[in-house]
Every structure is written in structure tokens, then in C-alpha cells.
Short mmCIF file of C-alpha atoms in Angstrom, two decimals:
data_model
loop_
_atom_site.label_atom_id
_atom_site.label_comp_id
_atom_site.label_asym_id
_atom_site.label_seq_id
_atom_site.Cartn_x
_atom_site.Cartn_y
_atom_site.Cartn_z
CA MET R 1 84.29 93.22 166.03
CA ALA R 2 86.20 91.85 168.99
CA PRO R 3 89.71 90.51 168.29
CA GLY R 4 89.58 86.93 167.05
CA GLU R 5 85.95 87.12 165.87
CA PHE R 6 84.75 86.55 162.30
CA ARG R 7 81.40 87.81 160.96
CA LEU R 8 79.82 85.18 158.73
CA ARG R 9 76.76 86.21 156.68
CA ILE R 10 74.40 83.38 155.79
CA CYS R 11 71.56 83.34 153.26
CA TYR R 12 68.70 80.94 153.97
CA ALA R 13 65.13 80.20 152.90
CA LYS R 14 61.93 79.97 154.94
CA SER R 15 59.50 77.76 153.06
CA GLY R 16 56.78 75.14 153.23
CA ARG R 17 54.99 74.77 156.54
CA LEU R 18 57.82 76.61 158.29
CA ARG R 19 56.61 79.88 156.75
CA PHE R 20 54.12 79.90 159.64
CA LEU R 21 56.93 80.23 162.21
CA SER R 22 57.22 83.57 163.96
CA HIS R 23 60.45 85.55 163.68
CA LEU R 24 61.40 84.57 167.25
CA GLU R 25 60.81 80.90 166.47
CA VAL R 26 63.06 81.20 163.39
CA VAL R 27 65.77 82.81 165.54
CA HIS R 28 65.59 79.97 168.07
CA ALA R 29 65.62 77.32 165.31
CA LEU R 30 68.75 78.80 163.72
CA GLU R 31 70.44 79.07 167.12
CA ARG R 32 69.76 75.38 167.75
CA GLY R 33 71.01 74.56 164.25
CA ALA R 34 74.30 76.39 164.90
CA ARG R 35 74.75 74.40 168.11
CA ARG R 36 73.94 71.08 166.43
CA ALA R 37 76.39 71.98 163.65
CA ASP R 38 79.07 72.48 166.35
CA LEU R 39 80.03 75.87 164.95
CA PRO R 40 82.57 77.89 166.97
CA TYR R 41 80.14 80.75 167.60
CA ALA R 42 80.94 83.82 169.67
CA VAL R 43 78.96 84.75 172.77
CA THR R 44 77.86 88.25 173.73
CA ARG R 45 79.22 89.86 176.87
CA GLY R 46 77.17 91.23 179.71
CA PHE R 47 74.64 90.06 182.28
CA ASN R 48 72.79 87.69 179.92
CA PRO R 49 75.29 86.21 177.43
CA HIS R 50 73.89 84.53 174.32
CA MET R 51 74.95 83.45 170.84
CA LYS R 52 76.25 86.47 168.91
CA MET R 53 74.05 86.72 165.84
CA ALA R 54 71.90 89.33 164.09
CA PHE R 55 69.05 89.10 161.59
CA GLY R 56 67.62 91.01 158.68
CA PRO R 57 64.07 92.42 158.67
CA ALA R 58 61.56 89.98 160.14
CA LEU R 59 59.16 88.07 157.91
CA PRO R 60 55.47 88.17 158.86
CA VAL R 61 53.97 84.86 159.97
CA GLY R 62 52.70 83.01 156.89
CA THR R 63 55.07 84.75 154.46
CA ALA R 64 57.75 82.58 152.87
CA GLY R 65 61.24 83.88 152.10
CA GLN R 66 63.65 82.79 149.37
CA ARG R 67 66.67 84.92 150.34
CA GLU R 68 66.71 85.78 154.05
CA TYR R 69 69.90 86.66 155.94
CA PHE R 70 71.55 86.46 159.33
CA ASP R 71 75.04 87.19 160.63
CA LEU R 72 76.83 84.77 162.93
CA TRP R 73 80.03 85.78 164.70
CA MET R 74 82.55 82.97 165.17
CA VAL R 75 85.65 82.77 167.34
CA ARG R 76 87.56 80.60 164.89
CA TYR R 77 87.99 81.04 161.15
CA LEU R 78 86.68 78.25 158.94
CA PRO R 79 86.39 78.41 155.13
CA ALA R 80 82.83 79.69 154.56
CA GLU R 81 81.77 76.50 152.77
CA GLU R 82 82.46 74.39 155.88
CA PRO R 83 80.03 76.11 158.31
CA LEU R 84 77.50 76.33 155.46
CA GLN R 85 77.61 72.56 154.92
CA ARG R 86 77.47 71.85 158.64
CA LEU R 87 74.50 74.15 159.12
CA ALA R 88 72.67 72.70 156.09
CA ALA R 89 73.01 69.22 157.58
CA ALA R 90 71.65 70.43 160.92
CA MET R 91 68.62 72.37 159.65
CA PRO R 92 65.23 71.18 158.30
CA PRO R 93 64.65 71.72 154.56
CA GLY R 94 62.19 74.56 155.28
CA LEU R 95 65.03 76.64 156.78
CA ALA R 96 67.78 75.59 154.41
CA PRO R 97 70.91 77.79 154.14
CA SER R 98 72.23 78.30 150.61
CA GLU R 99 75.20 80.72 150.77
CA ALA R 100 77.75 81.99 153.26
CA VAL R 101 80.43 84.69 153.05
CA TYR R 102 82.53 86.61 155.54
CA VAL R 103 81.77 90.33 155.74
CA SER R 104 83.45 93.28 157.42
CA ASP R 105 82.21 94.34 160.83
CA ALA R 106 82.36 97.92 159.53
CA LEU R 107 79.19 97.22 157.52
CA PRO R 108 75.89 98.33 159.07
CA SER R 109 73.55 95.76 160.56
CA LEU R 110 71.31 93.78 158.24
CA SER R 111 68.20 95.30 159.78
CA ALA R 112 69.48 98.81 159.04
CA ALA R 113 70.98 98.09 155.61
CA CYS R 114 68.14 96.06 154.07
CA THR R 115 65.44 98.61 153.24
CA VAL R 116 63.87 97.12 150.11
CA ALA R 117 61.96 93.87 149.65
CA ARG R 118 60.76 92.07 146.54
CA TYR R 119 57.63 89.95 146.82
CA GLU R 120 55.80 87.44 144.70
CA VAL R 121 52.08 87.09 145.43
CA ARG R 122 50.18 84.21 143.84
CA PHE R 123 46.44 83.83 143.32
CA GLU R 124 45.55 80.29 142.31
CA GLY R 125 42.38 79.50 140.40
CA ARG R 126 40.14 81.86 138.45
CA ASP R 127 38.62 83.95 141.23
CA VAL R 128 40.63 86.99 140.08
CA GLU R 129 40.90 88.31 136.53
CA GLN R 130 44.19 89.89 135.50
CA ALA R 131 42.71 92.90 133.71
CA ALA R 132 40.39 93.73 136.60
CA LEU R 133 43.19 93.40 139.16
CA GLU R 134 45.54 95.58 137.09
CA GLU R 135 42.94 98.31 136.83
CA ALA R 136 42.02 98.18 140.53
CA LEU R 137 45.64 98.11 141.71
CA GLY R 138 46.52 101.02 139.47
CA ALA R 139 43.59 102.99 140.88
CA VAL R 140 44.75 102.36 144.45
CA ILE R 141 48.30 103.45 143.65
CA ARG R 142 47.10 106.61 141.93
CA THR R 143 45.41 107.74 145.16
CA GLY R 144 48.93 108.21 146.51
CA GLU R 145 48.34 106.71 149.93
CA LEU R 146 46.98 103.67 151.71
CA ALA R 147 45.49 103.58 155.21
CA VAL R 148 46.03 100.30 157.06
CA GLU R 149 44.83 99.29 160.50
CA HIS R 150 47.02 96.80 162.33
CA LYS R 151 46.59 95.70 165.94
CA GLY R 152 44.21 98.54 166.61
CA LYS R 153 46.53 101.22 165.23
CA ALA R 154 46.07 103.15 162.01
CA LYS R 155 48.98 103.72 159.64
CA VAL R 156 48.94 105.74 156.41
CA TYR R 157 51.55 104.81 153.79
CA ASP R 158 52.83 107.21 151.15
CA LEU R 159 52.67 104.91 148.13
CA ARG R 160 55.02 107.09 146.10
CA ARG R 161 57.72 106.33 148.65
CA SER R 162 56.67 102.80 149.63
CA LEU R 163 56.64 101.51 146.03
CA PRO R 164 59.98 102.26 144.33
CA LYS R 165 58.91 100.26 141.26
CA GLU R 166 55.65 99.67 139.42
CA PRO R 167 54.04 96.31 140.28
CA ARG R 168 53.98 93.69 137.53
CA ILE R 169 51.07 91.30 137.03
CA GLU R 170 51.22 88.13 134.94
CA SER R 171 48.94 85.13 134.49
CA ASN R 172 49.75 81.48 133.84
CA GLU R 173 47.98 78.14 133.76
CA ILE R 174 47.74 78.10 137.58
CA GLY R 175 46.53 81.63 138.23
CA ILE R 176 47.84 85.18 138.63
CA VAL R 177 51.28 86.26 139.88
CA VAL R 178 51.93 89.79 141.17
CA GLU R 179 55.51 91.04 141.62
CA LEU R 180 55.85 93.90 144.11
CA THR R 181 58.84 95.88 145.37
CA THR R 182 58.37 97.77 148.64
CA ARG R 183 60.48 99.83 151.00
CA MET R 184 61.03 98.89 154.64
CA GLY R 185 62.11 101.09 157.51
CA GLN R 186 61.44 102.55 160.92
CA GLU R 187 58.48 104.50 159.54
CA GLY R 188 56.79 101.21 158.64
CA SER R 189 56.92 98.49 156.02
CA LEU R 190 54.07 98.17 153.54
CA ARG R 191 52.91 94.56 153.40
CA PRO R 192 51.89 93.46 149.89
CA GLU R 193 48.72 91.77 151.12
CA SER R 194 47.50 95.10 152.53
CA LEU R 195 47.88 96.81 149.16
CA LEU R 196 46.38 93.91 147.21
CA SER R 197 43.47 93.46 149.64
CA GLU R 198 42.45 97.07 148.96
CA ALA R 199 42.58 96.39 145.21
CA LEU R 200 40.63 93.14 145.60
CA SER R 201 37.89 94.88 147.58
CA ARG R 202 37.32 97.19 144.60
CA ILE R 203 36.55 94.25 142.31
CA GLY R 204 34.52 92.24 144.81
CA ALA R 205 37.19 89.58 145.32
CA ARG R 206 38.24 90.33 148.90
CA ASN R 207 38.13 86.60 149.80
CA ALA R 208 40.57 85.53 147.09
CA VAL R 209 43.37 83.42 148.57
CA MET R 210 46.89 84.76 148.13
CA THR R 211 50.27 83.18 148.88
CA VAL R 212 53.04 85.65 149.67
CA THR R 213 56.78 85.03 149.23
CA ARG R 214 59.56 87.55 149.86
CA THR R 215 61.89 86.68 147.01
CA ASP R 216 64.69 89.10 147.88
CA THR R 217 65.83 91.43 150.65
CA LEU R 218 67.91 94.27 149.26
CA VAL R 219 70.13 97.24 150.05
CA GLU R 220 69.28 100.51 148.28
CA ASP R 221 72.10 102.83 147.23
CA GLU R 222 71.30 105.93 145.17
CA GLY R 223 68.27 104.27 143.56
CA ALA R 224 70.06 100.99 142.78
CA PHE R 225 69.26 97.75 144.58
CA ALA R 226 71.85 95.14 145.60
CA ARG R 227 71.96 92.01 147.68
CA PRO R 228 73.74 92.30 151.05
CA MET R 229 76.23 89.53 150.18
#
């Protein structure tokens, strides 16, 4: 960290219609919010200077996020609550910040540190039965791997590595809720809809509508999971 700079880590949500923003659009929206909030942000050096900020793992278009993170470097220290309140006033509700803390620049980047994600997938209505989905999902996981084609490229996931915890399935008056924990990394990030689509195809419910929310983005340390702030 350059002398006189302060690394502020901010937790925010991506919800409602704004879940359909791309990662780049979210970046631009938060940059504009920091400017509207009149935060004393730092600027990178080099040929093309820009606001000094860094983000955690990108959310796919259409996936909501309850606890997403970005780091903003500032050239003047303000109590963390002040930039949080300013930014909250400058952002739309669908990108609302909720927490802010200063962190050491010795910490790794968010994109490198956050290697585990928790998801909540909802199926509304009665198109999917809990018992059938549990059986089909268990059968997929027991195969040990999942082949996914994305943008014309095939990727095979080792499910023993990609799923550090057993999925949990519950039902309520609205429908079925699946809780999934997956690993992320340079070798690829298993998307919950890919895993569940394979299970749904086995019970003839491939067209069931699912809503995906990343509820937490976590750091893994010796098998334990922790939030990055």
C-alpha cells in the first residue's frame, strides 16, 4: 500500500432486478457511487490511471448476492462508518452496502482469498418433489464428476473437490430450497445451476425454474470457512 493510502473493505448486496447486471456493469456502478459519495479514493499509477479498487469473485448474470465484497483504497482516513453511509446514500437499493472495515494491505486480494461460495437455490411451485430431487442429486454426486459445456468448451468437475459440504434440501409453503457450498478457483467454479440441472434432467423436470442467490463468499483455512471481513 502506498504511503497515505487506506484499504477499505466493503460488503454489499446485489439483488432484485440488478442481479441481471454483468460483473463489469457492477464495477462501473460502484465506481460511480464512490464518486457521487465524494469519497477520497486513490488512483492507480501508470499510463491509464483509474480508481484504485478490487473485487471478489464475479457473480454470474442473473445470480443475486447477499454478501459480496470490494476493496477501495482511499487517500484520506475516515471512520469506516462515514464512507459506508455516504456510499449507501449514493447507491440504488439493489446494490446496497451493509458493512465496511479497514484491512491490511498485507492480506491477499479478494479474488485470491475467497475460494468458497454458499448458494441458496429456490424452486417455486410444485414442479419438483423434494424426495425425487434428493435422490437424483445424490446419484449425480456419487458419480464423482460432472461434465459441463460452457461457451463451446467442455469442463469436467471433480465433485469430491468442488463440493466441500453435502447439499441440504428443504421444502416450505412456497417450494423447495437447496443450500449448496462450492469451491471457486483458477481451475473453474462449479455453478449450482449446472449441478441441479443434471439432477433435474434425471427426474424429467429440466424446465423447472430456479432462482440462485450467493449467500456468502468465504475464505477457506485448513477446512474452516470464514468471512473476509
